[in-house]
XYZ file of C-alpha atoms in Angstrom:
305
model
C -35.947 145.723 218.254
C -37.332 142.734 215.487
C -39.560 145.361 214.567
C -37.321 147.848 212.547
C -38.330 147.395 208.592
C -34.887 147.989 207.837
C -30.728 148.904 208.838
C -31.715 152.414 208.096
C -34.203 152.339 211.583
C -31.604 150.703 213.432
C -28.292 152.917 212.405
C -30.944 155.992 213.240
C -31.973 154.551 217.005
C -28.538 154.081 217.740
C -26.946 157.084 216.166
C -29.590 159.385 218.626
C -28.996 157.214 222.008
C -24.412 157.555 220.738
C -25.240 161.296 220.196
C -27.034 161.881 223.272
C -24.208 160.371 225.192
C -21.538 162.409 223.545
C -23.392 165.861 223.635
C -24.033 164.938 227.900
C -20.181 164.839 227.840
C -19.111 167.903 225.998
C -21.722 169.532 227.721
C -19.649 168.620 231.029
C -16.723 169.419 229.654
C -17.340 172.688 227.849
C -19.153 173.550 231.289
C -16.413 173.142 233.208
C -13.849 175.082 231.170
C -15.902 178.252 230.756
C -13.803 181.143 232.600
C -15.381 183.761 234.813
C -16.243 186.620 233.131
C -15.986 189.552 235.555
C -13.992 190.348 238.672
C -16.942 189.714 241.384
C -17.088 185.784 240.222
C -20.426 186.524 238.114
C -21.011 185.670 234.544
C -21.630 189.688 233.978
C -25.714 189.097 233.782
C -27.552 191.275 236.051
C -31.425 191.448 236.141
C -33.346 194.300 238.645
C -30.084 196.101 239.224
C -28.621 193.873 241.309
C -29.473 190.212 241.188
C -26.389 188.644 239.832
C -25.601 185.373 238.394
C -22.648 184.007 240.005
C -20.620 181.585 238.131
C -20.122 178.974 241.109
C -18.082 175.874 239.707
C -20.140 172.322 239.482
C -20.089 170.180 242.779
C -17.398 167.696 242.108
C -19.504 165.151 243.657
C -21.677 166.020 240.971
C -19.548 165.800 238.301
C -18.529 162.248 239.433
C -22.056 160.855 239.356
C -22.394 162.541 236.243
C -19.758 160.802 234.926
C -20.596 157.883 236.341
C -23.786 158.042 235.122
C -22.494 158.068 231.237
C -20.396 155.168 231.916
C -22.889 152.938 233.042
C -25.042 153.632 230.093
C -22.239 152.806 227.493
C -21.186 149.884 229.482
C -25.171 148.681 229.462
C -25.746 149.541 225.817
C -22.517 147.516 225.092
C -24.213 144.534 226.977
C -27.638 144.673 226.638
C -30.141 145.699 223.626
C -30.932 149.321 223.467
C -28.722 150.369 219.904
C -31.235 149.473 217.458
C -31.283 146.195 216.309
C -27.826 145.207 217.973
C -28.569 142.585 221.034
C -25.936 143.568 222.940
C -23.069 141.172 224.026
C -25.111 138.993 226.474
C -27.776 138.291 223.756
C -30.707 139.357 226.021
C -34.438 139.617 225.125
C -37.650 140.180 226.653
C -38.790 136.961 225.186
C -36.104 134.920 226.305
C -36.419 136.380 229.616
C -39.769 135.340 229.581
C -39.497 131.905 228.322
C -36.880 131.442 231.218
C -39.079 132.103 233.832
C -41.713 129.643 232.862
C -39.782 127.143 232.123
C -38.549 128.125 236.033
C -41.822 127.951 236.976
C -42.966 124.785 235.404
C -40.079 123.108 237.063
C -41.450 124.230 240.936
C -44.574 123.116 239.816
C -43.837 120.084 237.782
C -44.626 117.828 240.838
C -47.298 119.420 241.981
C -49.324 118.683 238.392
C -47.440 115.250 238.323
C -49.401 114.419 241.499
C -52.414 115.289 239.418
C -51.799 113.201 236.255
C -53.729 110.264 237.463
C -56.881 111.854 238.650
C -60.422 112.325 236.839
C -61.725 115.555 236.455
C -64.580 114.714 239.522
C -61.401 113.551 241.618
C -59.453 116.870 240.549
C -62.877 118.846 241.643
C -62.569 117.172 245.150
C -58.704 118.397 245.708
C -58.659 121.838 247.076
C -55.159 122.303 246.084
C -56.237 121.579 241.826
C -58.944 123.880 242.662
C -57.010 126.675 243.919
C -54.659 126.419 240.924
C -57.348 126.024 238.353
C -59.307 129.264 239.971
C -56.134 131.230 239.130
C -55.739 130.002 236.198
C -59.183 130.838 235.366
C -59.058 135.031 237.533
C -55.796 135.380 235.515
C -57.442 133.900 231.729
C -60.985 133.660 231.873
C -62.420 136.301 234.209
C -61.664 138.896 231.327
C -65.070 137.347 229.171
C -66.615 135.328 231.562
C -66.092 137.350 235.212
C -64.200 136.707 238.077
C -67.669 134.549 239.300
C -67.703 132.914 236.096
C -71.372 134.104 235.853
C -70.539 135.606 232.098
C -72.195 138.742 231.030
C -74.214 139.451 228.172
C -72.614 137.936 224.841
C -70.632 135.573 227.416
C -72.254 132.593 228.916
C -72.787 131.630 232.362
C -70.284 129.165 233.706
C -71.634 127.954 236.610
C -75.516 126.921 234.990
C -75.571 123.493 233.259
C -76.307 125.167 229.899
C -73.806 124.528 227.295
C -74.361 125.347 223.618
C -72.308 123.223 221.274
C -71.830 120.030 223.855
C -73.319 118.334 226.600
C -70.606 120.306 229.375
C -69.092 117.443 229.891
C -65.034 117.701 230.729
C -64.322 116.417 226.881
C -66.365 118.997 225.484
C -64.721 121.786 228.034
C -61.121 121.016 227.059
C -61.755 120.788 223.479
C -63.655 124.422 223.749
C -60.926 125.438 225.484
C -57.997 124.371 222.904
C -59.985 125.108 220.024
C -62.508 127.771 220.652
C -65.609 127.910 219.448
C -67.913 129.953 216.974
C -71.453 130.309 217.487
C -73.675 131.610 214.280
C -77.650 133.001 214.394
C -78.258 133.720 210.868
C -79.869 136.176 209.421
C -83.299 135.024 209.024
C -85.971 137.549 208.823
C -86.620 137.227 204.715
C -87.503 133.796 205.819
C -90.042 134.673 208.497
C -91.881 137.441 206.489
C -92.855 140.556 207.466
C -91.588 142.932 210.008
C -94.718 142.008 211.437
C -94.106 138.352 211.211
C -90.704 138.697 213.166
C -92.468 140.506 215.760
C -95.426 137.894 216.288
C -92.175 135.077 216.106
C -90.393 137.031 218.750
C -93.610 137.219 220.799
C -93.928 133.369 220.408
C -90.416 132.729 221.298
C -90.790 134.801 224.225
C -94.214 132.348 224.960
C -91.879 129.141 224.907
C -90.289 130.049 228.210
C -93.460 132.122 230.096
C -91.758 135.129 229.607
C -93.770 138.310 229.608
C -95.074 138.600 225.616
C -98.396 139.437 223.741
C -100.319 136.905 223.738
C -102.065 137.510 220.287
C -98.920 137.748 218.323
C -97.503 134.811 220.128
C -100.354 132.859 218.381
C -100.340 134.071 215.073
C -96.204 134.149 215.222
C -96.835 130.482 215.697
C -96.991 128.652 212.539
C -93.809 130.966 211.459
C -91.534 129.573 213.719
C -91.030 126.605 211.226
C -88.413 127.986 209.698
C -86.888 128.376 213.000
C -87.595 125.070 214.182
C -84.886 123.462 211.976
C -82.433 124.433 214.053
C -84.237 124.838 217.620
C -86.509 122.249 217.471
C -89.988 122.234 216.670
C -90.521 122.648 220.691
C -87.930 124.969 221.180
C -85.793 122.991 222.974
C -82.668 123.642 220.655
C -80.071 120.911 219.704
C -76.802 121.039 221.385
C -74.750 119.344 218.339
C -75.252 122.462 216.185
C -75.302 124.876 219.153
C -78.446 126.230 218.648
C -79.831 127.110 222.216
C -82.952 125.766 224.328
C -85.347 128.783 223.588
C -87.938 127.212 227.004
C -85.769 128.515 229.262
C -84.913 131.639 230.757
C -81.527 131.937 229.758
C -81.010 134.822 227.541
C -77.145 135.224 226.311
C -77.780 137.987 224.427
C -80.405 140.411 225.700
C -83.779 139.378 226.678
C -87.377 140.898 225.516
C -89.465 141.423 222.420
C -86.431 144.042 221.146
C -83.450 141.633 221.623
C -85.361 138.567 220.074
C -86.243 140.523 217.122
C -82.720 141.876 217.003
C -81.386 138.004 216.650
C -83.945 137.098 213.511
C -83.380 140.390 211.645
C -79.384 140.965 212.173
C -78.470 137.453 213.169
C -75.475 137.240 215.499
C -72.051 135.293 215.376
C -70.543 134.672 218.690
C -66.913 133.702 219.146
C -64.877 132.290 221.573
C -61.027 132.219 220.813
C -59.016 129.037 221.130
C -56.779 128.864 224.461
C -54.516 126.500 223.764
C -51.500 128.459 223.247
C -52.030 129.863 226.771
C -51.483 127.112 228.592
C -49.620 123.541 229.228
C -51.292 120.144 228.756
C -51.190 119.703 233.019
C -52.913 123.514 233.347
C -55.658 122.618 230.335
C -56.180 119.334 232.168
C -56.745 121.219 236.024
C -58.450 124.328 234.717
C -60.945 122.010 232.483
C -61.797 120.360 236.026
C -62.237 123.608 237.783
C -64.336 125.270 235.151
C -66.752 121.557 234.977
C -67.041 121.836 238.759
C -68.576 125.349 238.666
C -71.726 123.860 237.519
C -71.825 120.143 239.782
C -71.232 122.258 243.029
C -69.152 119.427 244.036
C -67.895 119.935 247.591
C -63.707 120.481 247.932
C -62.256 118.561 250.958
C -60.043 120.657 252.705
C -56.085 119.865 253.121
């Protein structure tokens, strides 16, 4: 209940769950004292002549849960958070809770990663047990962006290829990516190129670079524009990791592939961004899930244990 702005929010909340209480009693008890209002033991309401409502007394079996039921919930609210911002007697929270059971959990598994502490990420690749942790790690973090196969989607990059923009995919680059994130910016560059029909013979020319399906005119005369983009890709294509501008002579396409999606790129430009993921995790997970994720692409073979 941190969320209330101020007393007022709280002294409501707990005013409505007090009042319900109190109106489930007196509703009991005015129930229960109401006297019988005709001679045949019916409350005097008839409907179609002769269906009658009887005025049968509660189930005291009934009334006892009922009362039960009232008792518990004061003796809960008195003990556990639930009257606006008051935390109840035993101080619990949701957070706390939390917070207990991974420390728990840290503790059953504190031997398990100390086991791990000496081992290289190509050593880690080889244990079946790191891998099984760092694959759950990854199904229960990563899968969201990047699939449950790791083979990403469009706008989220293949895992399991050996093309990394940004680094050289080695295990130092992964579990700095991985604490810090990373942003990934296309500019906007189609005042530079010219025309509309200049970005369209550049796209074509792009598309050349990797023997992708293009027109083979425009590819030529979209040629001597691509200067402007070779500052950042090369003047082959070929990209440069550092600044994480991508290889453009392959066929990987991150973000939609054809004459459309390449002219997309040089008129709107594109930022891509992957959040950091530090927070999520402990030094020991970072270090086994940084192994797991680097072994997607070596296909190194897990001995079994």
């Amino acid at each position: 209940m941190s969320d209330f702005f101020n007393i007022g929010w709280s002294v409501y909340i707990a005013a409505i769950v007090i009042g319900g209480l109190v109106f489930c009693l007196a509703l009991l008890i005015i129930a229960s004292r109401r006297r019988v209002m005709a001679d045949d033991n019916s409350t005097g309401h008839v409907w179609d002549e002769d269906l009658k409502e009887m005025n049968n007394p509660l189930p005291r079996w009934w009334m006892g849960l009922f009362v039960i039921t009232v008792v518990f919930a004061a003796i809960y609210l008195a003990l556990y958070p639930g009257l606006g911002a008051n935390k109840g007697t035993l101080q619990w929270s949701a957070v706390g809770q939390l917070q207990a059971e991974n420390e728990k959990a840290r503790a059953a598994m504190a031997p398990v990663y100390a086991s791990f502490a000496n081992l290289t990420a190509a050593d880690l690749a080889k244990n079946s047990q790191a891998m099984a942790i760092g694959e759950r790690l990854f199904v229960n973090n990563c899968a969201q962006c990047h699939g449950s196969d790791a083979r990403g989607s469009k706008g989220f990059p293949n895992l399991t290829d050996k093309d990394w923009l940004g680094g050289d995919g080695s295990p130092e680059y992964i579990e700095k990516t991985i604490l810090n994130g990373r942003q990934g910016v296309m500019p906007v560059m189609a005042p530079a190129v010219g025309t509309p029909e200049d970005v369209r013979n550049v796209a074509n020319y792009v598309l050349s670079l990797s023997g992708s399906p293009h027109n083979s005119v425009a590819a030529q005369l979209g040629k001597p524009k691509f200067v402007v983009c070779a500052a950042c890709h090369g003047p082959e294509g070929k990209g440069n990791p550092v600044i994480g501008a991508p290889n453009l002579t392959d066929k990987i396409w991150l973000h939609g592939w054809g004459e459309q999606a390449v002219m997309d790129m040089v008129n709107h430009g594109k930022t891509n961004v992957m959040p950091p993921q530090g927070q999520r995790f402990t030094p020991e997970q970072i270090k086994v899930l940084t192994a797991y994720v680097w072994n997607l692409s070596q296909n190194t073979k897990v001995a079994a244990q």
